[in-house]
Amino acid sequence: MSKTKISNPQSLKFARVPHPSPLAADKRAALLKNPGFGRVFTDHMVTVRYHESQGWHDARIEPRAPIPMDPAAAVLHYAQEIFEGLKAYRTADGGATLFRPEQNARRFQQSAERLAMPELPESVFLEACDLLVSTDREWIPDGDGSLYLRPFMFANEIFLGVKPSSDYLFMVIASSVGAYFKTDAPAVSVWVSPDYTRAAPGGTGAAKCGGNYAASLLAQAEATKHGCDQVVFLDAVDRRWVEELGGMNIFFVFDDGSMVTPPLGGTILPGITRSSLLTLAKDKGIAVREERYSIQQWKADAVSGRLREAFACGTAAVVTPIGTVRAPDGEFTIGNGGSGARTEELKSVLVGIQRGRTADPHGWIHRVF
Ligand SMILES: *Cc1c(COP(=O)(O)O)cnc(C)c1O
């Protein structure tokens, strides 16, 4: 997230097509009781079209519905697709907020650049998110829930030649969500994939593209087969440096109070949760290093007790303690196998800011209404 792009200055007027028959309040309330993750969707969606001759055009918010697609649409063949994920929170005074959405807008531009796609202006990204949250405000769950926004863009040209598409569709859909992990366990277990890597130098590891996830599914299935909740990937060159989980960054907490997270460098997704936690840790005077950490060291430090805690972080699951690490040559436990004081402390500061319960010293909260 280093370069700031010059946004296409055109501003778009969104056509508003209200849903003729939104879901009844009692049915919606029943869905919001226990929404899980990514199964309950709101009444509306945003669509914005791009054509190389017209730029971005035809912006609208309209009833959520299937989208007609030609079977030769480029995305179905060559996976030219990117996405984002961010949450809207209900505030105590009945409003709604987003957490650092301009960071998602900028990362979306960087992902677009890597996938040879056009950049969506930051203002259009933000307006699309705001419009969907305010239109479907009744769908933001109370309590620990939130409204998960999924902006995405895909190649829509009808052509089987291999080249960047001339047509794209940008969309935002919204899903009412509760907790990401179904488990009641105090911490998750991770499987160190011996055979598969997530991203190689020069690849698409720093872009939030669907293809990275497609490539991680077999490793994730292997993790499940070995009784683990998540897969953790090692680097593709030396096969020893811990990189990240399938969809979350990782932090380590040591007995001297210091922390380590693997450095960005093209193969790791620059998480906004990761970057926020780095800032919050520094605010607290915690020595936090962006430094490579090997799987051998991880094991040795867990066994010796030098490593006290480890946790994964990302928008969907926020901060999730890692209790057990399993690999083909054995497993080890971190700390007492559950969460730790530092993990809980950082989580509560972050969640407090996100939910408007504590001060927001860095101006991270974006008020939607
Ligand atoms: C989205 C994502 C993350 C977390 O990013 P956040 O901005 O914190 O949600 C981490 N790793 C991968 C691979 C991701 O796709």
CSV table of C-alpha atoms in Angstrom, one decimal, residues 82-348:
chain,number,residue,atom,x,y,z
A,82,ILE,CA,-10.2,-9.0,-7.7
A,83,PHE,CA,-12.1,-8.3,-4.5
A,84,GLU,CA,-12.2,-6.5,-1.2
A,85,GLY,CA,-13.7,-7.2,2.2
A,86,LEU,CA,-14.7,-4.6,4.8
A,87,LYS,CA,-17.3,-4.4,7.6
A,88,ALA,CA,-20.0,-1.8,8.5
A,89,TYR,CA,-20.8,-1.5,12.2
A,90,ARG,CA,-23.8,-0.2,13.9
A,91,THR,CA,-23.1,2.7,16.3
A,92,ALA,CA,-24.7,3.2,19.7
A,93,ASP,CA,-26.6,6.3,18.4
A,94,GLY,CA,-28.1,4.3,15.5
A,95,GLY,CA,-25.6,5.3,12.8
A,96,ALA,CA,-23.2,3.2,10.8
A,97,THR,CA,-19.5,3.3,10.3
A,98,LEU,CA,-16.8,1.7,8.1
A,99,PHE,CA,-13.2,1.0,9.3
A,100,ARG,CA,-10.5,2.7,7.0
A,101,PRO,CA,-12.5,2.1,3.8
A,102,GLU,CA,-10.1,4.3,1.8
A,103,GLN,CA,-7.4,1.7,2.5
A,104,ASN,CA,-9.6,-0.9,0.8
A,105,ALA,CA,-10.2,1.5,-2.1
A,106,ARG,CA,-6.4,2.0,-2.5
A,107,ARG,CA,-5.6,-1.7,-2.2
A,108,PHE,CA,-8.4,-2.4,-4.8
A,109,GLN,CA,-6.5,-0.1,-7.2
A,110,GLN,CA,-3.2,-1.9,-6.5
A,111,SER,CA,-4.8,-5.3,-7.0
A,112,ALA,CA,-6.3,-3.9,-10.3
A,113,GLU,CA,-2.9,-2.8,-11.5
A,114,ARG,CA,-1.4,-6.2,-10.8
A,115,LEU,CA,-4.2,-8.0,-12.7
A,116,ALA,CA,-4.0,-5.5,-15.7
A,117,MET,CA,-7.5,-4.1,-14.8
A,118,PRO,CA,-8.6,-0.5,-14.8
A,119,GLU,CA,-8.4,1.5,-11.6
A,120,LEU,CA,-11.7,2.4,-10.0
A,121,PRO,CA,-11.6,5.9,-8.6
A,122,GLU,CA,-11.4,5.9,-4.8
A,123,SER,CA,-14.4,8.2,-4.6
A,124,VAL,CA,-16.5,5.7,-6.6
A,125,PHE,CA,-15.5,2.8,-4.4
A,126,LEU,CA,-16.4,4.8,-1.3
A,127,GLU,CA,-19.7,6.1,-2.6
A,128,ALA,CA,-20.7,2.6,-3.7
A,129,CYS,CA,-20.0,1.2,-0.1
A,130,ASP,CA,-21.7,4.1,1.6
A,131,LEU,CA,-24.8,3.8,-0.6
A,132,LEU,CA,-25.2,0.1,0.0
A,133,VAL,CA,-24.8,0.4,3.7
A,134,SER,CA,-27.2,3.3,4.0
A,135,THR,CA,-29.8,1.6,1.7
A,136,ASP,CA,-29.6,-1.7,3.5
A,137,ARG,CA,-29.1,-0.3,7.0
A,138,GLU,CA,-31.7,-2.5,8.5
A,139,TRP,CA,-29.5,-5.5,7.7
A,140,ILE,CA,-26.6,-4.5,10.0
A,141,PRO,CA,-26.9,-7.0,12.9
A,142,ASP,CA,-26.8,-5.8,16.5
A,143,GLY,CA,-24.3,-7.0,19.1
A,144,ASP,CA,-21.2,-8.7,17.8
A,145,GLY,CA,-22.4,-8.9,14.3
A,146,SER,CA,-21.6,-6.6,11.4
A,147,LEU,CA,-22.5,-6.0,7.7
A,148,TYR,CA,-19.7,-7.5,5.6
A,149,LEU,CA,-19.2,-5.7,2.3
A,150,ARG,CA,-17.8,-7.5,-0.7
A,151,PRO,CA,-16.7,-5.1,-3.5
A,152,PHE,CA,-15.4,-7.0,-6.5
A,153,MET,CA,-14.5,-6.5,-10.2
A,154,PHE,CA,-14.2,-9.0,-13.0
A,155,ALA,CA,-13.4,-9.2,-16.7
A,156,ASN,CA,-16.6,-9.3,-18.7
A,157,GLU,CA,-15.5,-9.2,-22.3
A,158,ILE,CA,-16.9,-11.9,-24.5
A,159,PHE,CA,-13.7,-13.2,-26.0
A,160,LEU,CA,-11.5,-16.2,-25.6
A,161,GLY,CA,-8.2,-14.6,-26.6
A,162,VAL,CA,-5.7,-14.1,-23.7
A,163,LYS,CA,-5.4,-10.4,-23.1
A,164,PRO,CA,-6.7,-7.9,-20.6
A,165,SER,CA,-10.4,-7.6,-21.0
A,166,SER,CA,-12.0,-4.5,-22.6
A,167,ASP,CA,-15.1,-4.7,-20.3
A,168,TYR,CA,-15.4,-5.0,-16.6
A,169,LEU,CA,-18.1,-5.1,-14.0
A,170,PHE,CA,-17.5,-3.6,-10.5
A,171,MET,CA,-20.1,-4.7,-7.9
A,172,VAL,CA,-20.7,-4.5,-4.2
A,173,ILE,CA,-22.8,-6.9,-2.3
A,174,ALA,CA,-23.4,-7.1,1.4
A,175,SER,CA,-23.8,-9.9,3.9
A,176,SER,CA,-25.0,-9.8,7.5
A,177,VAL,CA,-22.4,-11.7,9.5
A,178,GLY,CA,-21.7,-13.1,13.0
A,179,ALA,CA,-18.5,-14.8,14.0
A,180,TYR,CA,-16.2,-16.1,11.2
A,181,PHE,CA,-15.2,-19.3,12.9
A,182,LYS,CA,-17.9,-21.7,14.1
A,183,THR,CA,-15.6,-23.3,16.7
A,184,ASP,CA,-16.1,-22.4,20.4
A,185,ALA,CA,-12.5,-23.4,21.0
A,186,PRO,CA,-10.3,-20.7,22.6
A,187,ALA,CA,-7.9,-20.8,19.7
A,188,VAL,CA,-7.5,-22.3,16.2
A,189,SER,CA,-5.2,-25.0,15.0
A,190,VAL,CA,-3.1,-24.5,11.9
A,191,TRP,CA,-1.6,-27.0,9.4
A,192,VAL,CA,1.8,-26.2,7.9
A,193,SER,CA,1.4,-27.1,4.3
A,194,PRO,CA,4.4,-29.2,3.2
A,195,ASP,CA,3.5,-29.4,-0.5
A,196,TYR,CA,1.8,-26.2,-1.5
A,197,THR,CA,2.7,-22.6,-1.4
A,198,ARG,CA,0.5,-19.5,-1.7
A,199,ALA,CA,2.5,-17.1,-3.7
A,200,ALA,CA,5.9,-16.8,-5.3
A,201,PRO,CA,8.1,-13.8,-5.8
A,202,GLY,CA,6.8,-11.9,-8.9
A,203,GLY,CA,3.4,-13.6,-8.5
A,204,THR,CA,0.1,-12.2,-7.3
A,205,GLY,CA,0.5,-12.8,-3.5
A,206,ALA,CA,0.1,-9.1,-2.7
A,207,ALA,CA,-3.1,-8.7,-4.8
A,208,LYS,CA,-6.5,-9.6,-3.4
A,209,CYS,CA,-7.6,-11.8,-6.3
A,210,GLY,CA,-9.8,-14.8,-6.5
A,211,GLY,CA,-7.1,-16.9,-8.1
A,212,ASN,CA,-5.0,-16.8,-4.9
A,213,TYR,CA,-7.9,-18.4,-3.1
A,214,ALA,CA,-8.6,-21.0,-5.7
A,215,ALA,CA,-4.9,-22.1,-5.4
A,216,SER,CA,-5.2,-22.3,-1.6
A,217,LEU,CA,-8.2,-24.5,-1.5
A,218,LEU,CA,-6.4,-27.8,-1.8
A,219,ALA,CA,-4.0,-26.9,0.9
A,220,GLN,CA,-6.9,-25.8,3.1
A,221,ALA,CA,-8.6,-29.2,2.4
A,222,GLU,CA,-5.4,-30.9,3.5
A,223,ALA,CA,-5.5,-28.8,6.7
A,224,THR,CA,-9.0,-30.0,7.4
A,225,LYS,CA,-8.1,-33.6,6.7
A,226,HIS,CA,-5.4,-33.2,9.4
A,227,GLY,CA,-7.9,-31.9,11.8
A,228,CYS,CA,-6.8,-28.2,11.6
A,229,ASP,CA,-8.9,-25.1,11.2
A,230,GLN,CA,-6.6,-23.2,8.8
A,231,VAL,CA,-3.5,-23.7,6.6
A,232,VAL,CA,-0.4,-21.7,7.2
A,233,PHE,CA,1.9,-21.2,4.2
A,234,LEU,CA,5.7,-21.1,4.0
A,235,ASP,CA,7.5,-19.0,1.4
A,236,ALA,CA,7.9,-20.5,-2.1
A,237,VAL,CA,11.7,-20.2,-2.4
A,238,ASP,CA,13.3,-21.6,0.8
A,239,ARG,CA,10.1,-23.3,2.1
A,240,ARG,CA,11.0,-22.1,5.6
A,241,TRP,CA,9.7,-18.6,6.2
A,242,VAL,CA,6.2,-18.3,7.7
A,243,GLU,CA,4.2,-16.1,5.4
A,244,GLU,CA,0.5,-16.0,6.2
A,245,LEU,CA,-2.7,-18.1,6.4
A,246,GLY,CA,-5.0,-18.6,3.5
A,247,GLY,CA,-6.8,-15.3,4.2
A,248,MET,CA,-5.2,-13.8,7.3
A,249,ASN,CA,-1.9,-12.3,8.3
A,250,ILE,CA,0.0,-13.6,11.3
A,251,PHE,CA,1.7,-12.2,14.4
A,252,PHE,CA,4.0,-13.7,17.1
A,253,VAL,CA,4.3,-12.5,20.7
A,254,PHE,CA,7.5,-13.2,22.7
A,255,ASP,CA,8.3,-13.5,26.4
A,256,ASP,CA,10.2,-10.2,26.4
A,257,GLY,CA,6.9,-8.5,25.3
A,258,SER,CA,8.1,-7.9,21.7
A,259,MET,CA,6.2,-8.9,18.6
A,260,VAL,CA,7.1,-10.1,15.1
A,261,THR,CA,5.1,-10.2,11.9
A,262,PRO,CA,6.4,-11.3,8.5
A,263,PRO,CA,7.5,-8.4,6.3
A,264,LEU,CA,5.5,-7.5,3.2
A,265,GLY,CA,7.5,-8.1,0.0
A,266,GLY,CA,5.1,-9.0,-2.7
A,267,THR,CA,4.2,-12.5,-1.6
A,268,ILE,CA,2.1,-11.4,1.5
A,269,LEU,CA,-1.3,-9.7,1.3
A,270,PRO,CA,-0.9,-6.2,2.9
A,271,GLY,CA,-3.7,-6.6,5.4
A,272,ILE,CA,-5.4,-3.5,6.8
A,273,THR,CA,-5.9,-5.3,10.1
A,274,ARG,CA,-2.2,-6.1,10.1
A,275,SER,CA,-1.2,-2.5,9.5
A,276,SER,CA,-3.7,-1.2,12.1
A,277,LEU,CA,-2.3,-3.7,14.7
A,278,LEU,CA,1.3,-2.6,13.9
A,279,THR,CA,0.2,1.0,14.6
A,280,LEU,CA,-1.7,0.1,17.8
A,281,ALA,CA,1.2,-1.9,19.1
A,282,LYS,CA,3.6,1.0,18.5
A,283,ASP,CA,1.2,3.3,20.3
A,284,LYS,CA,1.5,1.1,23.3
A,285,GLY,CA,5.2,1.2,23.2
A,286,ILE,CA,5.5,-2.5,22.1
A,287,ALA,CA,8.6,-3.4,20.2
A,288,VAL,CA,7.2,-4.8,17.0
A,289,ARG,CA,9.4,-6.0,14.1
A,290,GLU,CA,8.5,-6.8,10.5
A,291,GLU,CA,11.0,-9.7,10.2
A,292,ARG,CA,11.2,-13.1,8.7
A,293,TYR,CA,10.4,-16.0,11.1
A,294,SER,CA,11.1,-19.6,10.1
A,295,ILE,CA,9.0,-22.6,10.9
A,296,GLN,CA,12.0,-24.2,12.7
A,297,GLN,CA,12.3,-21.1,14.9
A,298,TRP,CA,8.6,-21.1,15.5
A,299,LYS,CA,8.8,-24.7,16.8
A,300,ALA,CA,11.9,-24.1,18.9
A,301,ASP,CA,10.5,-20.9,20.5
A,302,ALA,CA,7.2,-22.6,21.2
A,303,VAL,CA,8.9,-25.5,22.9
A,304,SER,CA,11.4,-23.3,24.9
A,305,GLY,CA,8.6,-20.9,26.0
A,306,ARG,CA,10.2,-17.9,24.3
A,307,LEU,CA,7.1,-17.7,22.2
A,308,ARG,CA,4.1,-16.9,24.3
A,309,GLU,CA,1.4,-16.2,21.8
A,310,ALA,CA,0.6,-16.3,18.1
A,311,PHE,CA,-2.5,-14.9,16.4
A,312,ALA,CA,-4.0,-14.5,12.9
A,313,CYS,CA,-5.7,-11.3,11.8
A,314,GLY,CA,-8.0,-10.1,9.1
A,315,THR,CA,-11.3,-8.2,8.6
A,316,ALA,CA,-13.5,-11.3,8.6
A,317,ALA,CA,-12.1,-13.0,11.7
A,318,VAL,CA,-10.5,-9.9,13.3
A,319,VAL,CA,-7.9,-11.3,15.8
A,320,THR,CA,-7.9,-15.1,16.2
A,321,PRO,CA,-5.4,-16.8,18.6
A,322,ILE,CA,-3.5,-19.8,17.2
A,323,GLY,CA,-3.1,-22.6,19.8
A,324,THR,CA,-1.7,-25.6,17.9
A,325,VAL,CA,0.6,-25.9,14.9
A,326,ARG,CA,0.6,-29.3,13.1
A,327,ALA,CA,3.1,-30.4,10.5
A,328,PRO,CA,3.9,-33.8,8.9
A,329,ASP,CA,6.7,-34.2,11.4
A,330,GLY,CA,4.7,-33.5,14.5
A,331,GLU,CA,2.9,-30.8,16.3
A,332,PHE,CA,3.5,-28.2,19.0
A,333,THR,CA,1.4,-26.0,21.2
A,334,ILE,CA,1.8,-22.3,21.8
A,335,GLY,CA,1.6,-21.1,25.4
A,336,ASN,CA,-1.3,-22.8,27.1
A,337,GLY,CA,-2.9,-23.6,23.7
A,338,GLY,CA,-5.5,-20.9,24.1
A,339,SER,CA,-5.5,-17.1,23.8
A,340,GLY,CA,-3.0,-14.9,25.6
A,341,ALA,CA,-3.1,-11.5,27.3
A,342,ARG,CA,-1.4,-9.6,24.5
A,343,THR,CA,-3.7,-11.1,21.9
A,344,GLU,CA,-6.7,-10.1,23.9
A,345,GLU,CA,-5.4,-6.7,24.7
A,346,LEU,CA,-4.7,-5.8,21.1
A,347,LYS,CA,-8.0,-7.3,19.9
A,348,SER,CA,-10.0,-5.3,22.4
